[in-house]
Structure formats: C-alpha cells, structure tokens
PDB file of N, CA and C in Angstrom:
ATOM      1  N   UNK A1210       6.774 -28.723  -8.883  1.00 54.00           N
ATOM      2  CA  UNK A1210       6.458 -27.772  -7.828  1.00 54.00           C
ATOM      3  C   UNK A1210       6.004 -26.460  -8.463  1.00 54.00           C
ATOM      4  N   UNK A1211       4.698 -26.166  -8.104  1.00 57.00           N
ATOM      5  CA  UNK A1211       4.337 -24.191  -8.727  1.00 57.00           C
ATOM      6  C   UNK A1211       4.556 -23.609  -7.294  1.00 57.00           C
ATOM      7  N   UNK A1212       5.265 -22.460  -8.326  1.00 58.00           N
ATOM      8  CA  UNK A1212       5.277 -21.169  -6.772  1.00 58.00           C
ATOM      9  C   UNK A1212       4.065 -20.653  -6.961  1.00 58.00           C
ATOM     10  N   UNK A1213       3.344 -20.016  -6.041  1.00 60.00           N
ATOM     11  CA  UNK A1213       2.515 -19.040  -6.067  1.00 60.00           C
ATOM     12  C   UNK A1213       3.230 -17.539  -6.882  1.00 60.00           C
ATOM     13  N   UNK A1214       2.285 -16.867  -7.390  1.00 61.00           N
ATOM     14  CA  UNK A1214       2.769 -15.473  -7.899  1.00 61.00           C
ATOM     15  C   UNK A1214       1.605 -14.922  -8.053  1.00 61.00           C
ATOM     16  N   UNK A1215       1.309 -13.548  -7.840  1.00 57.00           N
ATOM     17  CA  UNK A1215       0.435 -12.503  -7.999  1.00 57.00           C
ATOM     18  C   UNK A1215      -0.084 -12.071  -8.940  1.00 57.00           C
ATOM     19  N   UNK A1216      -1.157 -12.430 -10.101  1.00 68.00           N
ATOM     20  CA  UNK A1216      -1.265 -12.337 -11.119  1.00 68.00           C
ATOM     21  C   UNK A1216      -1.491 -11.098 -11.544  1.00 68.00           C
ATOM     22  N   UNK A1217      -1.729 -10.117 -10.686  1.00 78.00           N
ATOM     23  CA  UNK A1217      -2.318  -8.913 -11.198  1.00 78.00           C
ATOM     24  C   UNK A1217      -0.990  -8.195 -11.245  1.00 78.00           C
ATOM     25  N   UNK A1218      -0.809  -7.342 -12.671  1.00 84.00           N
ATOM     26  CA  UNK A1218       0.349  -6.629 -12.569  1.00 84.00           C
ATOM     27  C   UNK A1218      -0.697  -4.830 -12.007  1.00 84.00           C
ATOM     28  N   UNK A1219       0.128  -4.520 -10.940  1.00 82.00           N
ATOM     29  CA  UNK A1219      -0.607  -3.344 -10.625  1.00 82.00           C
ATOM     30  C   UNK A1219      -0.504  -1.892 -11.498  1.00 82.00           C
ATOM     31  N   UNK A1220       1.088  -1.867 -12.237  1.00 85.00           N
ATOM     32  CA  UNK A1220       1.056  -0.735 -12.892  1.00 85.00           C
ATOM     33  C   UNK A1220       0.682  -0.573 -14.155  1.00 85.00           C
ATOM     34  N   UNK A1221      -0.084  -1.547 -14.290  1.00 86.00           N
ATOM     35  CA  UNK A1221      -1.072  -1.108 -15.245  1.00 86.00           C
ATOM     36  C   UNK A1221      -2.323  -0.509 -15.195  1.00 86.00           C
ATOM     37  N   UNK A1222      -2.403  -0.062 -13.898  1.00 89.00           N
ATOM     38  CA  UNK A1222      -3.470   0.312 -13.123  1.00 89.00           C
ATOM     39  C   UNK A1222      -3.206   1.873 -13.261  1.00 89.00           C
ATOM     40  N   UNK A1223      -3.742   2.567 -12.651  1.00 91.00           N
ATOM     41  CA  UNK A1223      -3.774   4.330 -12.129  1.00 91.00           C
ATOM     42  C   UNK A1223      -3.162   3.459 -10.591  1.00 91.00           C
ATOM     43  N   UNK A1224      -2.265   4.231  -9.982  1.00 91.00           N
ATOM     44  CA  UNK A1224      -1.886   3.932  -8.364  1.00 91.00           C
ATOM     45  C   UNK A1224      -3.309   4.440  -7.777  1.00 91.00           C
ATOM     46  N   UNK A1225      -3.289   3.597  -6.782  1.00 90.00           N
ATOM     47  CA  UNK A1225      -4.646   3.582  -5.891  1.00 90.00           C
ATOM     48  C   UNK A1225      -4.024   4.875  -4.700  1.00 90.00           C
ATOM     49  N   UNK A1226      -3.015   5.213  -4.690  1.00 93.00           N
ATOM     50  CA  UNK A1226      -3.050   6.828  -3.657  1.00 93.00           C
ATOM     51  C   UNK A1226      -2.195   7.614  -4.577  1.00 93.00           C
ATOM     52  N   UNK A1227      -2.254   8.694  -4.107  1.00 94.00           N
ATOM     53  CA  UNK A1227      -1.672  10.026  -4.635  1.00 94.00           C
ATOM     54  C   UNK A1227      -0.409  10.875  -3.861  1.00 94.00           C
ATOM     55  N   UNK A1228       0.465  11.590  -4.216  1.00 95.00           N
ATOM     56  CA  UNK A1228       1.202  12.308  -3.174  1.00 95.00           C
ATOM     57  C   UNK A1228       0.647  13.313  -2.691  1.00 95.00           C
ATOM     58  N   UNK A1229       0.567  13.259  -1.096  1.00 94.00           N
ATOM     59  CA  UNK A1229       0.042  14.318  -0.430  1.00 94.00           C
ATOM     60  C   UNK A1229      -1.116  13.546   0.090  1.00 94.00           C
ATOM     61  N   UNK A1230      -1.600  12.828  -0.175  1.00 95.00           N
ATOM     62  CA  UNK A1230      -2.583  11.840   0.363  1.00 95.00           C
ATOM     63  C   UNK A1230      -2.589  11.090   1.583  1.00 95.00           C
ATOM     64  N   UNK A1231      -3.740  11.593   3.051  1.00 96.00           N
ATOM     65  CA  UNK A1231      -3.333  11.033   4.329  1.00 96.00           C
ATOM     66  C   UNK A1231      -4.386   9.370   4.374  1.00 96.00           C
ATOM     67  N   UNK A1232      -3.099   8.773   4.306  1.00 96.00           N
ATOM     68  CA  UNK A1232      -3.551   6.921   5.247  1.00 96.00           C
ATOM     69  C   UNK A1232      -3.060   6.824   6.522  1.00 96.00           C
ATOM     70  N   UNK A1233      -3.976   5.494   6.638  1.00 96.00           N
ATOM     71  CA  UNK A1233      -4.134   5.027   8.093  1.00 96.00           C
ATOM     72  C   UNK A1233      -3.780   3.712   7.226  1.00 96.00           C
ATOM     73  N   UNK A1234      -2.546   3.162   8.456  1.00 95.00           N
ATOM     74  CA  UNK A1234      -2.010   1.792   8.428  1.00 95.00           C
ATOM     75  C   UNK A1234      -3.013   0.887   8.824  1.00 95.00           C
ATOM     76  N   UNK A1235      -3.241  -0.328   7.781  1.00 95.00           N
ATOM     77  CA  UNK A1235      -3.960  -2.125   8.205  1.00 95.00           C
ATOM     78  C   UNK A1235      -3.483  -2.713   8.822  1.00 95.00           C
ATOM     79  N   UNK A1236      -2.273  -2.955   8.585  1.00 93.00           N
ATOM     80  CA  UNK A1236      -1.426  -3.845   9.352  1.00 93.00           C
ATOM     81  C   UNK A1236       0.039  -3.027  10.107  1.00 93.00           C
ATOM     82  N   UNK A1237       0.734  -4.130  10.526  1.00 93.00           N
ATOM     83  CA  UNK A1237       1.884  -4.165  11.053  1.00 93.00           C
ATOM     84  C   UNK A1237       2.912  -4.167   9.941  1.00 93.00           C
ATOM     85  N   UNK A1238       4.126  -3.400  10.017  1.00 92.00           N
ATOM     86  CA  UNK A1238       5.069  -3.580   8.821  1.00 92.00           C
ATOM     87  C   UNK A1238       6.882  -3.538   9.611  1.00 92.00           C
ATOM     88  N   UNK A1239       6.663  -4.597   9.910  1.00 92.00           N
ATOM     89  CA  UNK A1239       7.919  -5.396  10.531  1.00 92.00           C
ATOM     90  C   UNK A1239       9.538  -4.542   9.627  1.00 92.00           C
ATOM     91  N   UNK A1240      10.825  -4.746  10.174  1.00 90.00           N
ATOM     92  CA  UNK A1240      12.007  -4.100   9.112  1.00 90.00           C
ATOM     93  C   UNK A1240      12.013  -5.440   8.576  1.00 90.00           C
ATOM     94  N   UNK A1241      12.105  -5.945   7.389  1.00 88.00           N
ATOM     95  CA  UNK A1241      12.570  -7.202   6.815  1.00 88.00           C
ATOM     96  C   UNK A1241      14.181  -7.447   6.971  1.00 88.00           C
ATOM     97  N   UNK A1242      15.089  -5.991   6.868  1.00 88.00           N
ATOM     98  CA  UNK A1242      16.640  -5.799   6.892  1.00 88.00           C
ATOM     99  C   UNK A1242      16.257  -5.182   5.670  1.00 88.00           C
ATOM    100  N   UNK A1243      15.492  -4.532   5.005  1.00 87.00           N
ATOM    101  CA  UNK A1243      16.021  -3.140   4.198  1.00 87.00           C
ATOM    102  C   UNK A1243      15.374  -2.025   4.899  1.00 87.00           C
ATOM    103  N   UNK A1244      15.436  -1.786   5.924  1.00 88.00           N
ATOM    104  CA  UNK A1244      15.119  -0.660   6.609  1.00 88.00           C
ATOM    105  C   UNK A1244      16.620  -0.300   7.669  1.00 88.00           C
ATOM    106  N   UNK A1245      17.391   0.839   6.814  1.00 89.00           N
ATOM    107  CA  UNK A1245      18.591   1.054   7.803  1.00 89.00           C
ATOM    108  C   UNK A1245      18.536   1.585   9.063  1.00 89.00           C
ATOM    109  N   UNK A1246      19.598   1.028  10.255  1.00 88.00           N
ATOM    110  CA  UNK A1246      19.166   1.680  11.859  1.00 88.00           C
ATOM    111  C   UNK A1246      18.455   1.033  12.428  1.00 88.00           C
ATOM    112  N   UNK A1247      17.101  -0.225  11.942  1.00 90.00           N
ATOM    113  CA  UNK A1247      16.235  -0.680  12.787  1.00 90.00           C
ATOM    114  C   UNK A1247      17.010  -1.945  12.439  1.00 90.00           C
ATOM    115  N   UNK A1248      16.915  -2.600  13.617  1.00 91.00           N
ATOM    116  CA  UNK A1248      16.340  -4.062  13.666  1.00 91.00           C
ATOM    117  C   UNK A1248      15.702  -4.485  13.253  1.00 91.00           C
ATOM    118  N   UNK A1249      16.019  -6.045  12.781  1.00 93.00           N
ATOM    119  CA  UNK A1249      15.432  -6.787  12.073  1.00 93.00           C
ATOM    120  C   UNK A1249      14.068  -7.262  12.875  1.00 93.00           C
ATOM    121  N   UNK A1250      12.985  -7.176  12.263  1.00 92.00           N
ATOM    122  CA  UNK A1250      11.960  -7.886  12.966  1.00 92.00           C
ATOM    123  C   UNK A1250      11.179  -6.518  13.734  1.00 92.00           C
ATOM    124  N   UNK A1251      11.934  -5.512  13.818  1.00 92.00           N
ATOM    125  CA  UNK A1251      11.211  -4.329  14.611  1.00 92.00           C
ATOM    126  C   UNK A1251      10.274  -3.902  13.809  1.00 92.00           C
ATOM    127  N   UNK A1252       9.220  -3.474  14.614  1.00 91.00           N
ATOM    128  CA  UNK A1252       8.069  -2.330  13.946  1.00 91.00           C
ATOM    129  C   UNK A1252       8.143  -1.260  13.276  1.00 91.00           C
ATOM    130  N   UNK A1253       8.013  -1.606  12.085  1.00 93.00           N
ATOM    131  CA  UNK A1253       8.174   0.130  11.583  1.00 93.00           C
ATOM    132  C   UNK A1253       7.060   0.860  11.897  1.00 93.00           C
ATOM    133  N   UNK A1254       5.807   0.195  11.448  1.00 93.00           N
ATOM    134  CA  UNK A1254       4.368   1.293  11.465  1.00 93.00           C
ATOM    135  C   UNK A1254       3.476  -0.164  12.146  1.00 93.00           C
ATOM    136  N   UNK A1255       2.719   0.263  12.840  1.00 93.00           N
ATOM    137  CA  UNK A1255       1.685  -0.491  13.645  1.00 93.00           C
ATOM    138  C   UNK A1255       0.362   0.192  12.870  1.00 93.00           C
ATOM    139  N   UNK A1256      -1.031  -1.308  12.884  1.00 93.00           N
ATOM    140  CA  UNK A1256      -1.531  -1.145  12.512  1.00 93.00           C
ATOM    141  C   UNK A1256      -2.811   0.450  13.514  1.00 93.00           C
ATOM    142  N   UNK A1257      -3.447   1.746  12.355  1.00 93.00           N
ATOM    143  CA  UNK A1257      -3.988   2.344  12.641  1.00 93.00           C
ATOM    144  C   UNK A1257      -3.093   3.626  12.681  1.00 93.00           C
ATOM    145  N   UNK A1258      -1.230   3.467  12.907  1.00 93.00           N
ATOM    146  CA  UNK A1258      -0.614   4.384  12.260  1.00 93.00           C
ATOM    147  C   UNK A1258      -1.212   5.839  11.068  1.00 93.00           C
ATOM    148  N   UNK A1259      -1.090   6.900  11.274  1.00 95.00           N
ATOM    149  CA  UNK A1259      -1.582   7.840  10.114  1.00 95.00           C
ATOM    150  C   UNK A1259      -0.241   8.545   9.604  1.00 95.00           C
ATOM    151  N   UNK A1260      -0.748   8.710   8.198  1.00 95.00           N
ATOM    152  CA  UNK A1260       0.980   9.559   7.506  1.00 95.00           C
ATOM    153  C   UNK A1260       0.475   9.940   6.023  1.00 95.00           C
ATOM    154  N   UNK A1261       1.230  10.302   5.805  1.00 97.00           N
ATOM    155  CA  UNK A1261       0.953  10.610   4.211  1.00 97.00           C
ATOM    156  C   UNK A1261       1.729  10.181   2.901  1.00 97.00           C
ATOM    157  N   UNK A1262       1.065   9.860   1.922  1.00 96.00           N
ATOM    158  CA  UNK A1262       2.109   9.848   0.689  1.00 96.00           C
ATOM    159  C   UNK A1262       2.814  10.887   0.300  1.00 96.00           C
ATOM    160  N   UNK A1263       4.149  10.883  -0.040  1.00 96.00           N
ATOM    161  CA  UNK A1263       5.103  11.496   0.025  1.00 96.00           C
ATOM    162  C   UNK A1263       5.472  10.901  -1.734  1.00 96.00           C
ATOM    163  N   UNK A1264       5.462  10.021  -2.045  1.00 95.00           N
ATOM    164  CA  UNK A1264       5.995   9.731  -3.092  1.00 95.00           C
ATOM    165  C   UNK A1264       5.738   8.242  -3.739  1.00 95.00           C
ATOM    166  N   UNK A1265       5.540   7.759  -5.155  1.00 95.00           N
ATOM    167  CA  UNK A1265       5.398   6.174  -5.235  1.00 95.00           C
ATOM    168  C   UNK A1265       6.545   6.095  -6.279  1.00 95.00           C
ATOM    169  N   UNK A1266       7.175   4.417  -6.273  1.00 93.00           N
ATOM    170  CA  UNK A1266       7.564   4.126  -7.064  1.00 93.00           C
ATOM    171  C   UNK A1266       7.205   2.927  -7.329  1.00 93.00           C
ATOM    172  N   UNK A1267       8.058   2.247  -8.293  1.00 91.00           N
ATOM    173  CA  UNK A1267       7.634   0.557  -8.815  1.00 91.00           C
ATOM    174  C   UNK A1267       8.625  -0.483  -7.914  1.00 91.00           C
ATOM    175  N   UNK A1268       7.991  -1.226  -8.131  1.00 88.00           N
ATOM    176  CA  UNK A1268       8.746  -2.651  -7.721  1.00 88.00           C
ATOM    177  C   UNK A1268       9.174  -4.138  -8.449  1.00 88.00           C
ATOM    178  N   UNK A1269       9.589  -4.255  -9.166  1.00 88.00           N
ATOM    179  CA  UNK A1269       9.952  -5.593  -9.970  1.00 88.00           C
ATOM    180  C   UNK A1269       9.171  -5.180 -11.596  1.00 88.00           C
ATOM    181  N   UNK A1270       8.671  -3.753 -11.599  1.00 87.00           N
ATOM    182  CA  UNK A1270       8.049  -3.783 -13.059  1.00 87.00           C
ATOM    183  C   UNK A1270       6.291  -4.254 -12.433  1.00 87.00           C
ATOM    184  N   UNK A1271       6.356  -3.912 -11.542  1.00 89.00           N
ATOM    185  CA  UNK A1271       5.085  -4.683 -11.411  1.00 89.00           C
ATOM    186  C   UNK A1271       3.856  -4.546 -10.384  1.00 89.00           C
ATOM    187  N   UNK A1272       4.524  -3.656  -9.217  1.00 90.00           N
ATOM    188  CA  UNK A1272       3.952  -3.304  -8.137  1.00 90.00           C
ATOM    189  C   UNK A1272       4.196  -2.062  -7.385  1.00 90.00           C
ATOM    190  N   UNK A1273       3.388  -1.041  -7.099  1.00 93.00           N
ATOM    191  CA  UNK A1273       3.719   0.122  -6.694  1.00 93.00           C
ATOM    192  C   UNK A1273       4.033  -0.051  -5.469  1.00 93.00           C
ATOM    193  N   UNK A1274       4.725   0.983  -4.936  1.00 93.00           N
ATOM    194  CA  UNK A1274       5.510   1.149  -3.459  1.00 93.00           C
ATOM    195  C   UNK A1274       5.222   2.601  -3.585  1.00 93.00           C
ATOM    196  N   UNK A1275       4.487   3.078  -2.074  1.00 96.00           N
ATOM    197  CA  UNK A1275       4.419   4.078  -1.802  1.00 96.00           C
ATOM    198  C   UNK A1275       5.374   4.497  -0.761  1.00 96.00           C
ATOM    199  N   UNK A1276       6.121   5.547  -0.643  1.00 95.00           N
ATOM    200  CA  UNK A1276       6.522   6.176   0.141  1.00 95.00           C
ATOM    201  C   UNK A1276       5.537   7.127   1.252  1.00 95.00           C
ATOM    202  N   UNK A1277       5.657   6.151   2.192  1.00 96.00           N
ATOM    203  CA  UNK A1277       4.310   7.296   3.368  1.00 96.00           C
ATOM    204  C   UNK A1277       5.306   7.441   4.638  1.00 96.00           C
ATOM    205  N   UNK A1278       5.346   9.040   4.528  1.00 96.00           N
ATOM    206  CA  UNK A1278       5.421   9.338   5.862  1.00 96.00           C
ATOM    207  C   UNK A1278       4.965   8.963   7.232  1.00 96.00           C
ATOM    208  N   UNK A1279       5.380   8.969   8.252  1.00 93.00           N
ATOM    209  CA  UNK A1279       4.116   8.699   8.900  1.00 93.00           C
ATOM    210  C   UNK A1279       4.172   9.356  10.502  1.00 93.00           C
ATOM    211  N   UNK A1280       3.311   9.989  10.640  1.00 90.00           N
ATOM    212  CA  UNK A1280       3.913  11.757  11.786  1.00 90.00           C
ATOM    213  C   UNK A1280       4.349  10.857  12.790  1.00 90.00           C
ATOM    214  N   UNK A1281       3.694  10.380  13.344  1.00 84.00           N
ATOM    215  CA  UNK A1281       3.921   9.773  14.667  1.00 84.00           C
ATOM    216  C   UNK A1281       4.511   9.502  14.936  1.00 84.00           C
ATOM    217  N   UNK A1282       5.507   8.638  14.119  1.00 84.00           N
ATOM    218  CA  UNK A1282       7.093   8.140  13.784  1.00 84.00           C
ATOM    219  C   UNK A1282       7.689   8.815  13.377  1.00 84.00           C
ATOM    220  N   UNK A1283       7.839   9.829  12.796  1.00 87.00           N
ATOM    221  CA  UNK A1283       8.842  10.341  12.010  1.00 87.00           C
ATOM    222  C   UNK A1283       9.935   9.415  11.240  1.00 87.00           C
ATOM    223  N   UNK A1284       9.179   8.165  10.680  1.00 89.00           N
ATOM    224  CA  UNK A1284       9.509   7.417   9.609  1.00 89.00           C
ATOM    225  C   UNK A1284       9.290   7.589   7.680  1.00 89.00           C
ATOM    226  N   UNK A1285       9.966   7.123   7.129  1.00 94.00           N
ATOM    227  CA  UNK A1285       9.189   7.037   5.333  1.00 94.00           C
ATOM    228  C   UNK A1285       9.500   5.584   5.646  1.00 94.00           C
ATOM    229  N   UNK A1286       8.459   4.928   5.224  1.00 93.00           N
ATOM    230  CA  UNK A1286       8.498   3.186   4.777  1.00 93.00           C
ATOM    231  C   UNK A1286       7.666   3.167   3.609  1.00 93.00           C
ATOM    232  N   UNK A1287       7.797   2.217   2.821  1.00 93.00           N
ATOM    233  CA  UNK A1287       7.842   2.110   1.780  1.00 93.00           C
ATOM    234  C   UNK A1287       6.315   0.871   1.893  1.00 93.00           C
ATOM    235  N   UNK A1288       5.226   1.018   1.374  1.00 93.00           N
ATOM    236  CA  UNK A1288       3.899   0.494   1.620  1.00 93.00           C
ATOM    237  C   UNK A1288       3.424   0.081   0.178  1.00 93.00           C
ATOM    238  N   UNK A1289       2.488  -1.274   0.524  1.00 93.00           N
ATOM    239  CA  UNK A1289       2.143  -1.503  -0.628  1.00 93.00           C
ATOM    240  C   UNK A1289       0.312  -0.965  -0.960  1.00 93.00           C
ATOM    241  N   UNK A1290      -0.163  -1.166  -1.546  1.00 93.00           N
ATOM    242  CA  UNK A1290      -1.507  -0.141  -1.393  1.00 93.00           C
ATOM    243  C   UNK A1290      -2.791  -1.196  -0.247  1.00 93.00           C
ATOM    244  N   UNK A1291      -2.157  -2.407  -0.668  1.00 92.00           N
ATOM    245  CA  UNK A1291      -3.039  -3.640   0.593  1.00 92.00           C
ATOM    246  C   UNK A1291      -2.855  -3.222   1.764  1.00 92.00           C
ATOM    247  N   UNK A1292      -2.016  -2.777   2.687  1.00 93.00           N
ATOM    248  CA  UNK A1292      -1.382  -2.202   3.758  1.00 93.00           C
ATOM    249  C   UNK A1292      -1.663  -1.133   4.413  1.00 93.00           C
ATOM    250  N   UNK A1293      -2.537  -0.350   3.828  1.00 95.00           N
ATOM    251  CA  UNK A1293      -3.360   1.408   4.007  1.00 95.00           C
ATOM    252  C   UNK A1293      -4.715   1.266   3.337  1.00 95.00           C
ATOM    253  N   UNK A1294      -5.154   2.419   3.841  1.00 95.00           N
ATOM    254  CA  UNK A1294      -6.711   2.899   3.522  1.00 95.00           C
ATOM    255  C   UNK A1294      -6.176   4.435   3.251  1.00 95.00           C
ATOM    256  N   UNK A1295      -7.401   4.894   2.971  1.00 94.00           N
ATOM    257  CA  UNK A1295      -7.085   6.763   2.399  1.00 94.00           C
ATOM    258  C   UNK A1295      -8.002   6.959   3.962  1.00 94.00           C
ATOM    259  N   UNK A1296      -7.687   8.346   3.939  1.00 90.00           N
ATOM    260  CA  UNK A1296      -8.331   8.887   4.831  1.00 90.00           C
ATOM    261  C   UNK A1296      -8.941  10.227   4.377  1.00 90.00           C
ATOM    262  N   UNK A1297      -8.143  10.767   2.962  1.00 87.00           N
ATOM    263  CA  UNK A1297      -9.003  11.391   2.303  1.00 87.00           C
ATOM    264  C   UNK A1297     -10.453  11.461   1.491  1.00 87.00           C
ATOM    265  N   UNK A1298     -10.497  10.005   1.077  1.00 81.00           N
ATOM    266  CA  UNK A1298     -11.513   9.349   0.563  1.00 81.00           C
ATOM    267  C   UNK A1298     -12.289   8.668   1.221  1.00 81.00           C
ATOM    268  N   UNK A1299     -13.838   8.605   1.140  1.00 67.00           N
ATOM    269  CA  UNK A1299     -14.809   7.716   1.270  1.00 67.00           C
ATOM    270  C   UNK A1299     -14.512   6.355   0.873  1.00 67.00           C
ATOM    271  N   UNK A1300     -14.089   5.898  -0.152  1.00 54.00           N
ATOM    272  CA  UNK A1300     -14.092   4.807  -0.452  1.00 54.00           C
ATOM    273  C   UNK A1300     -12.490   4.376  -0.830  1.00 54.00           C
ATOM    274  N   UNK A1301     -12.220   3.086  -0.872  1.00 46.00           N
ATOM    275  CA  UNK A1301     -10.693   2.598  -0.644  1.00 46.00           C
ATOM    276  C   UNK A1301     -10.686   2.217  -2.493  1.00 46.00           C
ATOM    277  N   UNK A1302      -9.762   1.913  -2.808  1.00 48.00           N
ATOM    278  CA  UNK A1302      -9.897   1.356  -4.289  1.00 48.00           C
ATOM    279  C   UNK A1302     -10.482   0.087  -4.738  1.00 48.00           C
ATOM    280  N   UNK A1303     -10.355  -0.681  -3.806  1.00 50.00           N
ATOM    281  CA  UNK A1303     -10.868  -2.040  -3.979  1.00 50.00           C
ATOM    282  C   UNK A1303     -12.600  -1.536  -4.046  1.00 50.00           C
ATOM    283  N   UNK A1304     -12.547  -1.240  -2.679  1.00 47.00           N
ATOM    284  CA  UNK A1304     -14.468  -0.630  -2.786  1.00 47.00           C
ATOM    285  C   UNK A1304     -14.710  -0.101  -4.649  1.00 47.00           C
ATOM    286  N   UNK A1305     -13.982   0.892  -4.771  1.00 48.00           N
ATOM    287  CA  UNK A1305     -14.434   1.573  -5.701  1.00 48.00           C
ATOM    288  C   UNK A1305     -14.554   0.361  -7.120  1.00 48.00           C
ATOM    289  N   UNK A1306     -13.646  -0.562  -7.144  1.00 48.00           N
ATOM    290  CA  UNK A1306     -13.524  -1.271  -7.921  1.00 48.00           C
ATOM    291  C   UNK A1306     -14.744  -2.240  -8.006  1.00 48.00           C
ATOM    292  N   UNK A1307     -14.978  -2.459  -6.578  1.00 43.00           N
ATOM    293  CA  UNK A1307     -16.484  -3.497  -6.283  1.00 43.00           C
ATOM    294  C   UNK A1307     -17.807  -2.532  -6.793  1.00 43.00           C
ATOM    295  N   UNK A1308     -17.686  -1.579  -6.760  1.00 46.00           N
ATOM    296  CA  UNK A1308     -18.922  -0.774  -6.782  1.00 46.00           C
ATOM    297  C   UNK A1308     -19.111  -0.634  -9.129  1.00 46.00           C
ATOM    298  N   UNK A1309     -17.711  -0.603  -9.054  1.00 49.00           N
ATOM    299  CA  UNK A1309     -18.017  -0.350 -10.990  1.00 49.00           C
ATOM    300  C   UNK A1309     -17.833  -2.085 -11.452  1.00 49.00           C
ATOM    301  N   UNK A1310     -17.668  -2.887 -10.511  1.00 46.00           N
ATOM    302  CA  UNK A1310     -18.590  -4.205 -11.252  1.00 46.00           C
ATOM    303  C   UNK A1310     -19.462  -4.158 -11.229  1.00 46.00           C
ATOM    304  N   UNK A1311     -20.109  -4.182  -9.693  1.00 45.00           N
ATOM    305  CA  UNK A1311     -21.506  -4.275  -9.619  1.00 45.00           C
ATOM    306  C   UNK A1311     -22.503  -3.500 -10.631  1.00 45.00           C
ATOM    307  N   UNK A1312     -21.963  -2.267 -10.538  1.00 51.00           N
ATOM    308  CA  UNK A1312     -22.608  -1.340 -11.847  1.00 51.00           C
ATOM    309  C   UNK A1312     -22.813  -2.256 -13.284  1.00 51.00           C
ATOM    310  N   UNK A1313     -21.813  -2.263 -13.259  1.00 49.00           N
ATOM    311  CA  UNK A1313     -21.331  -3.088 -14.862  1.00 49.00           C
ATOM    312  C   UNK A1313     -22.473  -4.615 -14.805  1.00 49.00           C
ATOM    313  N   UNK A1314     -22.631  -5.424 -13.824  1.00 45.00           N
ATOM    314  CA  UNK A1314     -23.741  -6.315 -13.582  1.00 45.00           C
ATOM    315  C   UNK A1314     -25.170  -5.846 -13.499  1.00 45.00           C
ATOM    316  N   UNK A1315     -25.681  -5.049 -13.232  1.00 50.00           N
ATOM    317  CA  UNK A1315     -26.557  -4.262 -13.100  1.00 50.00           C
ATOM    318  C   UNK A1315     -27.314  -3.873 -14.796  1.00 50.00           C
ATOM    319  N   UNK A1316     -26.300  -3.235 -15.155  1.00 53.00           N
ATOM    320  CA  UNK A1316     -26.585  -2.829 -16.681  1.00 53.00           C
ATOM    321  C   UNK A1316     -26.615  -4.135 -18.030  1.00 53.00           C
ATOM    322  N   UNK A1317     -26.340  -4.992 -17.491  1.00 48.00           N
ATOM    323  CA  UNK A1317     -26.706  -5.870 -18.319  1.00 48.00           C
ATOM    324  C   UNK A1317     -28.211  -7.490 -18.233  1.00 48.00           C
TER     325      UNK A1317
END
C-alpha cells in the first residue's frame, strides 16, 4: 500500500505571504477540533472571507501556516498558502512561479 504525500517541502521556499499582508479566502476552512469554542465541522472562514497575515509558522518541518486574521470574524485561523490569494499583489505565487518558467523556456 503507498500513502500519498506532498512532495514539495515548502520551507525551503521564501513564504508566499508576508505579515501585514491582506487575503481573500479560496475555500471553506471547516474546525477539524483544533480550533477551541467552535464545533467540530463549523466554519471558520468561508470562501471570499478578507483578513490579514498576522504571523507564519511551520508545520511538520515542512509546511508554512499562516496566521490570518480575518475582520469579519474576528477570528486567527491558521491557513495554508493554497487556501488564500493576496490582495496586495497582482499576482498570487503560483502565477509568479508560472511566469519565471515560462521565462526560463523562452530563453532557451
């Protein structure tokens, strides 16, 4: 039997947001049961939600977790960078990432 696993380790990366940085939620981010006070299964942030980074940390050595505020709620949940867009920026990281291959194809 293979499990699936995520091959990309992200903190080897630059984090794709910054603190102080306003996103808009992609998706829905359900309490799994580490969110204290809510119910299990409740909504923390609905997708289109806006808030800001407040703070990142790691996850397993391997994956950033942002801390985003988020006004509307007067929640912090803890986000992974798939889960948000910037709203400061034109372009999302993935974009930016598509745009310096393509470059990189281009030049050769």
């Amino acid at each position: 039997m293979t499990l699936w696993r995520e091959q990309e380790v992200e903190i080897h990366k630059r984090p794709g947001f910054m603190p102080g940085e306003r996103v808009r939620a992609t998706r829905h981010v359900k309490n799994d049961g580490t969110y204290p006070g809510r119910e299990i299964g409740e909504n923390l942030v609905r997708t289109g939600d806006e808030g800001y980074v407040r703070d990142i940390g790691t996850f397993l050595q391997q994956f950033y977790i942002y801390a985003v505020e988020w006004i509307g709620r007067g929640t912090v949940v803890g986000m992974r960078a798939r889960e948000m867009v910037s709203l400061d920026r034109s372009c999302t990281p993935s974009d930016g990432e598509m745009n310096a291959a393509a470059d990189k194809r281009a030049a050769t």
